[in-house]
Tab-separated table of C-alpha atoms and ligand atoms in Angstrom:
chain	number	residue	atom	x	y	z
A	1	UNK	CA	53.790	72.162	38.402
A	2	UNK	CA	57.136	72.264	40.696
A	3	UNK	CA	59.377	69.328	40.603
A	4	UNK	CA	61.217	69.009	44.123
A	5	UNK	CA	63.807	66.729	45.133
A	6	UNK	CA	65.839	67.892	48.016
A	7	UNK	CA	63.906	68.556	51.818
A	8	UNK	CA	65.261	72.373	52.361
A	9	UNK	CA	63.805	73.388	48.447
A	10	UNK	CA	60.101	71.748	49.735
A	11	UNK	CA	60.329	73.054	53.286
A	12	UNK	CA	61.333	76.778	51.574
A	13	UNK	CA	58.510	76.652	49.312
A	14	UNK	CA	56.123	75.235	51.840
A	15	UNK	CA	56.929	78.225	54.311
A	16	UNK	CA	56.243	80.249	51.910
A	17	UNK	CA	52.791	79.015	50.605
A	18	UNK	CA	51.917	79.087	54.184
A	19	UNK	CA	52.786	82.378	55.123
A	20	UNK	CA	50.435	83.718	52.244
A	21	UNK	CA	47.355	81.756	54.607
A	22	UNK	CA	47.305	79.031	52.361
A	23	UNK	CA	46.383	75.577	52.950
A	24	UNK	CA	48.470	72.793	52.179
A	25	UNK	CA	47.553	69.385	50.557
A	26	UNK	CA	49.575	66.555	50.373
A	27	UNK	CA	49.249	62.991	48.979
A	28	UNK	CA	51.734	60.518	49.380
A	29	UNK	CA	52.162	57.691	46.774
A	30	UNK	CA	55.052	55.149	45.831
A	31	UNK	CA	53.838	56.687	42.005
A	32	UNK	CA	52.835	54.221	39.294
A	33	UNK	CA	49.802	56.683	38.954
A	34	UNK	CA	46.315	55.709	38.448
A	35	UNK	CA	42.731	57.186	38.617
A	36	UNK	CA	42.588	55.971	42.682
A	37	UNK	CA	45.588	58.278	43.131
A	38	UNK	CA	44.055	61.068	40.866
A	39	UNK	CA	40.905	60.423	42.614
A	40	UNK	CA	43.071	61.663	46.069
A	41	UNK	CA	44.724	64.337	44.026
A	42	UNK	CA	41.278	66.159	42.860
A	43	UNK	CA	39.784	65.562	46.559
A	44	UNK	CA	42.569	67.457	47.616
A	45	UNK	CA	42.544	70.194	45.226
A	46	UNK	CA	39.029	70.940	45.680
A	47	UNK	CA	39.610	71.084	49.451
A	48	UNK	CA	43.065	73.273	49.890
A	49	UNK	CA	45.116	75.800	48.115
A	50	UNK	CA	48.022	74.282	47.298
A	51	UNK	CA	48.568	70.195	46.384
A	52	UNK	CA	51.750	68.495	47.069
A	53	UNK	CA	52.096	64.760	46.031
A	54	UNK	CA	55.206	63.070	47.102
A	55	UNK	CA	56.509	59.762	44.856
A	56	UNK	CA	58.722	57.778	46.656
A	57	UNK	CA	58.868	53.859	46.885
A	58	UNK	CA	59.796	53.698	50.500
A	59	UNK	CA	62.130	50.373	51.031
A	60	UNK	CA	61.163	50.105	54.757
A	61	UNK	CA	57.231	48.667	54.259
A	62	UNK	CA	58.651	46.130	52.184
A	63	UNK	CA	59.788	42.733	53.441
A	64	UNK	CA	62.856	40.999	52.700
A	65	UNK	CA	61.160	38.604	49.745
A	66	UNK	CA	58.416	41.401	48.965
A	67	UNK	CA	58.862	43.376	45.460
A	68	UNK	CA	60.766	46.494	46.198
A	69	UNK	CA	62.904	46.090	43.457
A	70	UNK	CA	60.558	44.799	40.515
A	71	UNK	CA	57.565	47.471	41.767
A	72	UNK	CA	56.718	49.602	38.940
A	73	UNK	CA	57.902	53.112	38.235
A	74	UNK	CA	57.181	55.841	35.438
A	75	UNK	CA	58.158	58.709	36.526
A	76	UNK	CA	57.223	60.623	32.713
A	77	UNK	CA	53.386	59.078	32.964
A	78	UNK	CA	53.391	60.145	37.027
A	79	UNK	CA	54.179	63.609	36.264
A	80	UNK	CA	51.837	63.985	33.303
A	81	UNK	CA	48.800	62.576	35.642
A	82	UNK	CA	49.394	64.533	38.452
A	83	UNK	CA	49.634	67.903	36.239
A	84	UNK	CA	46.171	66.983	34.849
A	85	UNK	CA	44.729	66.765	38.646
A	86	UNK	CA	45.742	69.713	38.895
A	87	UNK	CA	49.121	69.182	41.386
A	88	UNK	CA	50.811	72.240	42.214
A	89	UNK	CA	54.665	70.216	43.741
A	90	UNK	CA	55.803	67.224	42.563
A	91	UNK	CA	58.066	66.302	45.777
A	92	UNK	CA	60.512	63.023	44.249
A	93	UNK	CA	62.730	62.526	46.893
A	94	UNK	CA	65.797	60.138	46.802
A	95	UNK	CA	66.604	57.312	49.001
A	96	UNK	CA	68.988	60.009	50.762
A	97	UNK	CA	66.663	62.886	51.516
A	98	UNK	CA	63.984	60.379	53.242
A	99	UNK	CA	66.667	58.257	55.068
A	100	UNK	CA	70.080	60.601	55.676
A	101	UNK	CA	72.133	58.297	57.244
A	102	UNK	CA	70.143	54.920	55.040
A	103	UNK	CA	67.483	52.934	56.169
A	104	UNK	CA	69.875	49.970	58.206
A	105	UNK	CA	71.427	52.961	60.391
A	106	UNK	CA	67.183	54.312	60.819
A	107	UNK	CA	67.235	53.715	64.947
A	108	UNK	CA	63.960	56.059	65.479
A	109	UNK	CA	60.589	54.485	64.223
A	110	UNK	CA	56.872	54.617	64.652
A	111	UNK	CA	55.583	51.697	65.583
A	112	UNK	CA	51.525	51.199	64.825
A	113	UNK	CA	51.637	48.426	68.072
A	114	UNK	CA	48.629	46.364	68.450
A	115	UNK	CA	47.108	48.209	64.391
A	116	UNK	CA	49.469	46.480	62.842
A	117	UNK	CA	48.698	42.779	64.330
A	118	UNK	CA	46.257	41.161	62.447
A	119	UNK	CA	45.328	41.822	58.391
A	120	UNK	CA	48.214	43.041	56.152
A	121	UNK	CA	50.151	43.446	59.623
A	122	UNK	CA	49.966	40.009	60.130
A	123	UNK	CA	50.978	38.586	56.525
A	124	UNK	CA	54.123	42.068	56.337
A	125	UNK	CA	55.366	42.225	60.060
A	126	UNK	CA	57.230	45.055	59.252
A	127	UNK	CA	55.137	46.620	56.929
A	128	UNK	CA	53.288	49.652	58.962
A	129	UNK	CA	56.214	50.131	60.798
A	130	UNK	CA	58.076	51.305	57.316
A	131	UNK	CA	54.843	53.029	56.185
A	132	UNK	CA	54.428	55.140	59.965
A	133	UNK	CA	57.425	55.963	60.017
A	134	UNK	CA	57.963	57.798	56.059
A	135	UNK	CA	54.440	59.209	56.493
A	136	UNK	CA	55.827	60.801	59.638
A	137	UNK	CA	58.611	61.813	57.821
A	138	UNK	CA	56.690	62.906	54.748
A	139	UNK	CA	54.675	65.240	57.355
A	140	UNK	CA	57.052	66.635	58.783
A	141	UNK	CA	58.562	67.634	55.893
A	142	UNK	CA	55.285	69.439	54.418
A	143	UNK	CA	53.370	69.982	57.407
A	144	UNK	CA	50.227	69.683	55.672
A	145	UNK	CA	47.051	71.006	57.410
A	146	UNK	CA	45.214	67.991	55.323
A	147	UNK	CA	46.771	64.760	54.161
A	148	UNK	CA	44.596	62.475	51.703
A	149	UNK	CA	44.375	58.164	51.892
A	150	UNK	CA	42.632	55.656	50.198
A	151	UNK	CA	40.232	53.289	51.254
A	152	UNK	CA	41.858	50.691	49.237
A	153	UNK	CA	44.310	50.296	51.550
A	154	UNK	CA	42.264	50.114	54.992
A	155	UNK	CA	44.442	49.222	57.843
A	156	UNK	CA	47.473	51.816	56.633
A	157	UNK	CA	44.531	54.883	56.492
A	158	UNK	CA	43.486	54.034	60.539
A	159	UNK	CA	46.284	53.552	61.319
A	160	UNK	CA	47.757	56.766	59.738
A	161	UNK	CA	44.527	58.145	61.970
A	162	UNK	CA	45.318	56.830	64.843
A	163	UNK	CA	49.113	57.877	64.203
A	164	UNK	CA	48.398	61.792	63.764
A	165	UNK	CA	45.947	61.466	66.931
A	166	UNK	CA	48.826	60.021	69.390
A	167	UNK	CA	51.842	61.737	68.243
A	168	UNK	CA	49.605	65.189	67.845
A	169	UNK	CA	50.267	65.747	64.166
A	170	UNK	CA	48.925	68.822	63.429
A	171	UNK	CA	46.945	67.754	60.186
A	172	UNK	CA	43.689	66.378	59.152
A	173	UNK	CA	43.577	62.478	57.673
A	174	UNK	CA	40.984	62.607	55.109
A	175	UNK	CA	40.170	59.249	54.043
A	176	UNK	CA	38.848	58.924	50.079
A	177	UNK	CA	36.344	55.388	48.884
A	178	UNK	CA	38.205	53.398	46.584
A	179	UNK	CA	38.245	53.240	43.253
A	180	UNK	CA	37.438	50.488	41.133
A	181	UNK	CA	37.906	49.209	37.600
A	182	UNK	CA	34.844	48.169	35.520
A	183	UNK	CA	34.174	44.669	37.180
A	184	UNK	CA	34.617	46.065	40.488
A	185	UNK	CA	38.329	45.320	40.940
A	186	UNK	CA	40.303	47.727	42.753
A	187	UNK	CA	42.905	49.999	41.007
A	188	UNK	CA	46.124	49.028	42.352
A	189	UNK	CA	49.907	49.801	41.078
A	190	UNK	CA	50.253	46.002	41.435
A	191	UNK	CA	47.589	45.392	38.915
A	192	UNK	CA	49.803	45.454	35.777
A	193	UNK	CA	51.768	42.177	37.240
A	194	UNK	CA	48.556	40.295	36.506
A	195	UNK	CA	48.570	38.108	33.268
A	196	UNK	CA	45.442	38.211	31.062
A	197	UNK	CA	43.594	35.103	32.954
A	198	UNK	CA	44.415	36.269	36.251
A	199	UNK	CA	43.128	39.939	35.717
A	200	UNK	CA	39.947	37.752	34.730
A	201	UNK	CA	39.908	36.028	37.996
A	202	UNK	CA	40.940	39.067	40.160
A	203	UNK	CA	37.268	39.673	39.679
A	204	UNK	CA	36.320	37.585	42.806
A	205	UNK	CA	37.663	40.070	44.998
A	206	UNK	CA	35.211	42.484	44.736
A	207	UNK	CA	32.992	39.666	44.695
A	208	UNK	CA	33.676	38.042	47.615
A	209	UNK	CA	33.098	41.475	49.397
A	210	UNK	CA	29.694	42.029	47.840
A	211	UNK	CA	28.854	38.133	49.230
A	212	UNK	CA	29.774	39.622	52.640
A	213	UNK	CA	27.645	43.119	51.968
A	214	UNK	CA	24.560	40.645	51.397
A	215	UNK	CA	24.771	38.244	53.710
A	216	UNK	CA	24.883	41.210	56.570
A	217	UNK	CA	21.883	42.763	54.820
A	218	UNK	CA	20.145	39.809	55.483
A	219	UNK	CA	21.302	39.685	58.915
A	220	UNK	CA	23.842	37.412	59.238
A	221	UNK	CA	26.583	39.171	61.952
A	222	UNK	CA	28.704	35.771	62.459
A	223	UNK	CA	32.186	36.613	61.279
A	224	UNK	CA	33.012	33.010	60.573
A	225	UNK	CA	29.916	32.872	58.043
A	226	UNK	CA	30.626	35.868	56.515
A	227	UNK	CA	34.717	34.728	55.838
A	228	UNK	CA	33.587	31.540	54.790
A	229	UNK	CA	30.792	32.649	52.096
A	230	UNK	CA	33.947	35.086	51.210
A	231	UNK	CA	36.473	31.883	50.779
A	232	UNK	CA	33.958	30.187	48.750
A	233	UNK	CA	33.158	33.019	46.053
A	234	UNK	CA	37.174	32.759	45.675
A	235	UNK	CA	37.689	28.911	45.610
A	236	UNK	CA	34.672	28.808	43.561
A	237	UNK	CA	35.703	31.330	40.965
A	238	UNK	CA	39.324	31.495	41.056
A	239	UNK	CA	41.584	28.194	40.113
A	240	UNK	CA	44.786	30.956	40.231
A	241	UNK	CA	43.749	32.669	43.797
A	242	UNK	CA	45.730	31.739	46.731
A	243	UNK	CA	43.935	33.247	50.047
A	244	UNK	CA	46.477	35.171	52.637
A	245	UNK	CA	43.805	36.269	54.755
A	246	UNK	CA	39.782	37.396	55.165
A	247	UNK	CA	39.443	38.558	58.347
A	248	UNK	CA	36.773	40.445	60.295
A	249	UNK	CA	38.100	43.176	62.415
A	250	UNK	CA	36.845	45.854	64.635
A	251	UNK	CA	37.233	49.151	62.734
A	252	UNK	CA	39.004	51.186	65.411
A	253	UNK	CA	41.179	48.549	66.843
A	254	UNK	CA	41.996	46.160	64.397
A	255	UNK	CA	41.329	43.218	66.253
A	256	UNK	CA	39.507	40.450	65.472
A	257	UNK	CA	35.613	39.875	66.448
A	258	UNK	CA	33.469	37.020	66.255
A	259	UNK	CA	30.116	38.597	65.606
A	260	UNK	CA	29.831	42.408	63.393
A	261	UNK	CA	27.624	44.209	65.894
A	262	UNK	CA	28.854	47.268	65.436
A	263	UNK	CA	31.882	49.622	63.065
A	264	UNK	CA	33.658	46.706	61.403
A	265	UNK	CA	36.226	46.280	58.462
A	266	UNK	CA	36.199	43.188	56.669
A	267	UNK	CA	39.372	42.677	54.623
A	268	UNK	CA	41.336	40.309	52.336
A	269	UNK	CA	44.684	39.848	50.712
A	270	UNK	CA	44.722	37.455	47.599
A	271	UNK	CA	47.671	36.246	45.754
A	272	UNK	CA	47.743	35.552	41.880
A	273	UNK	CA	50.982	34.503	41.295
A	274	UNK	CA	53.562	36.744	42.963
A	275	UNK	CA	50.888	39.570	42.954
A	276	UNK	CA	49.338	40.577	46.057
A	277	UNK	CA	46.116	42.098	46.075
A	278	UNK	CA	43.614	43.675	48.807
A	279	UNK	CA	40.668	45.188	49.302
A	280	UNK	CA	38.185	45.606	52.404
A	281	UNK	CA	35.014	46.640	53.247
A	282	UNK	CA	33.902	48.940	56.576
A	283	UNK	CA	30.499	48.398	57.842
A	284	UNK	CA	29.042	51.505	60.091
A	285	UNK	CA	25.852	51.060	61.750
A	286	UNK	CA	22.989	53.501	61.515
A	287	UNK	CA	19.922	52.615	63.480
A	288	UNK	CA	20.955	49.418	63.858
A	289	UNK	CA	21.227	48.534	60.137
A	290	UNK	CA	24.534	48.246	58.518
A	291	UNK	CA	25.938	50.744	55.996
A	292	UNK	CA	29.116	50.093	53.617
A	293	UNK	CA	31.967	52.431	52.209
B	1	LIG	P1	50.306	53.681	46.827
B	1	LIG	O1	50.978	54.466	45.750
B	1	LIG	O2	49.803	52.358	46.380
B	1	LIG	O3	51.098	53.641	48.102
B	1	LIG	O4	48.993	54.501	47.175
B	1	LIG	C1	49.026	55.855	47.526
B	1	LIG	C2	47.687	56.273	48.069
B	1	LIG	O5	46.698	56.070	47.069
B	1	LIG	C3	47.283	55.438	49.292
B	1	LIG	O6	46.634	56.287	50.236
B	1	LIG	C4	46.314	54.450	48.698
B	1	LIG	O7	45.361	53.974	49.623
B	1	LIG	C5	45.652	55.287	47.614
B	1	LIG	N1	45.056	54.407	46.603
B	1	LIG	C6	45.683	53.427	45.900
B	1	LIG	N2	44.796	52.796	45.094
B	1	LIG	C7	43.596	53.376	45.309
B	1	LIG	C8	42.276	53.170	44.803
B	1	LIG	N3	42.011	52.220	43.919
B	1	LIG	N4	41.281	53.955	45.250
B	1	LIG	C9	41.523	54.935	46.175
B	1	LIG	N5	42.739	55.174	46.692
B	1	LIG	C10	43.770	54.416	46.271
């Protein structure tokens, strides 16, 4: 595997791969690997010819109070668990390579607009902003004819979608289900702030989204029901949880609905402490019944 730093050395190789006819993968992640990230990684090798994950902890999708400075990093364990996924570049850029003259003098962005006003958009106003704008960068500097996102985080992968669709980015979004831990919790970098009680508790996350999954298989479509059988699995079975947000959206613009008649996302963000957690579910409908990723 090829460790890369510096923009011209990953643009050089890149040019090169491609001039052979070969496809390009990349995966962007802040690092603090885990098996939802490897999960990306092996979707992507078994798709293109050559993987590129990039580790960077971009400072501009965090807030002024948010944890940019305490988020985890290690880089030894990151390289080790994208070699065994079979990664072909490691691209670790520094602050300087993704923001050249620093992210105060940044004047260019992209903004996500009306994407980024409810959910996580809503609670981080400048959130999708910062995470637009690297993933352009991060695409420009690969040009990758696929580019991999979770599920976990829902609004960033439409958005990202809806990015590469109005600003013609030549590459395809492909979006991977998320990735859960035993008890149905979602692998998240964040996951290690949680002490030993909350981890417990953390539980009613996935929870609450499987109370929402049944009460639409048994018909219910009213988005206030649905957030408020999702509120009480949490106040029910987590003392430590403090609710952000459950919110009912339409899955291709973000907005709020009041009944789920048709493609929906239903998303929360749940604090435990200082630790932030989310998770969402989409509903599709198929002949008028719902289905889940
Ligand atoms: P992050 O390093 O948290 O910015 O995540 C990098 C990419 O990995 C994003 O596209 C995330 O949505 C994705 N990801 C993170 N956790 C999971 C998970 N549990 N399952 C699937 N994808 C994930």
């Amino acid at each position: 595997m090829l460790e890369v730093a510096d923009a011209p050395t990953l643009r050089a190789e890149l040019a090169r791969v491609r001039c052979e006819g070969k496809r390009v993968a990349l995966v962007p992640t802040m690092g603090y690997l885990h098996d939802g990230h490897a999960r990306l990684m092996l979707r992507a090798r078994a798709e293109c010819d050559v993987v590129v994950v990039s580790v960077f902890v971009n400072p501009t999708q965090f807030g002024p109070s948010e944890d940019f400075d305490r988020y985890p990093r290690d880089l030894n364990r990151d390289r080790a668990i994208a070699r065994a996924a079979g990664v072909d570049l490691l691209f670790v850029p520094d602050g300087h390579t993704m923001y050249p003259d620093g992210i105060d003098r940044q004047q260019v962005w992209v903004e996500p607009g009306l994407l980024a006003s409810h959910l996580d958009g809503a609670s981080r106003p400048t959130h999708f902003r910062g995470v637009a704008t690297v993933v352009s960068k991060l695409f420009n500097l690969t040009l990758p004819h696929r580019a991999y996102f979770g599920q976990k985080d829902g609004q960033q992968a439409l958005i990202i979608e809806r990015m590469v669709r109005d600003l013609a980015f030549d590459t395809t979004i492909v979006i991977v289900p998320t990735v859960r831990d035993v008890d149905g919790l979602a692998l998240s970098s964040r996951n290690v702030f949680l002490s030993a009680e909350e981890r417990a508790q953390a539980v009613v996350i996935p929870h609450a989204l499987a109370a929402a999954r049944a009460a639409l298989g048994e018909g219910v479509r009213d988005s206030g029901t649905i957030t408020q059988h999702m509120t009480t699995v949490i106040r029910d079975g987590a003392p430590l949880a403090r609710i952000d947000f459950v919110e009912v959206v339409d899955a291709i613009t973000l907005q709020p609905i009041d009944r789920i008649e048709w493609d929906a996302m239903i998303a929360l963000a749940v604090f435990f402490g200082s630790t932030r957690l989310i998770d969402n579910l989409v509903v599709r409908f198929a002949h008028g019944a719902p289905h889940f990723t």
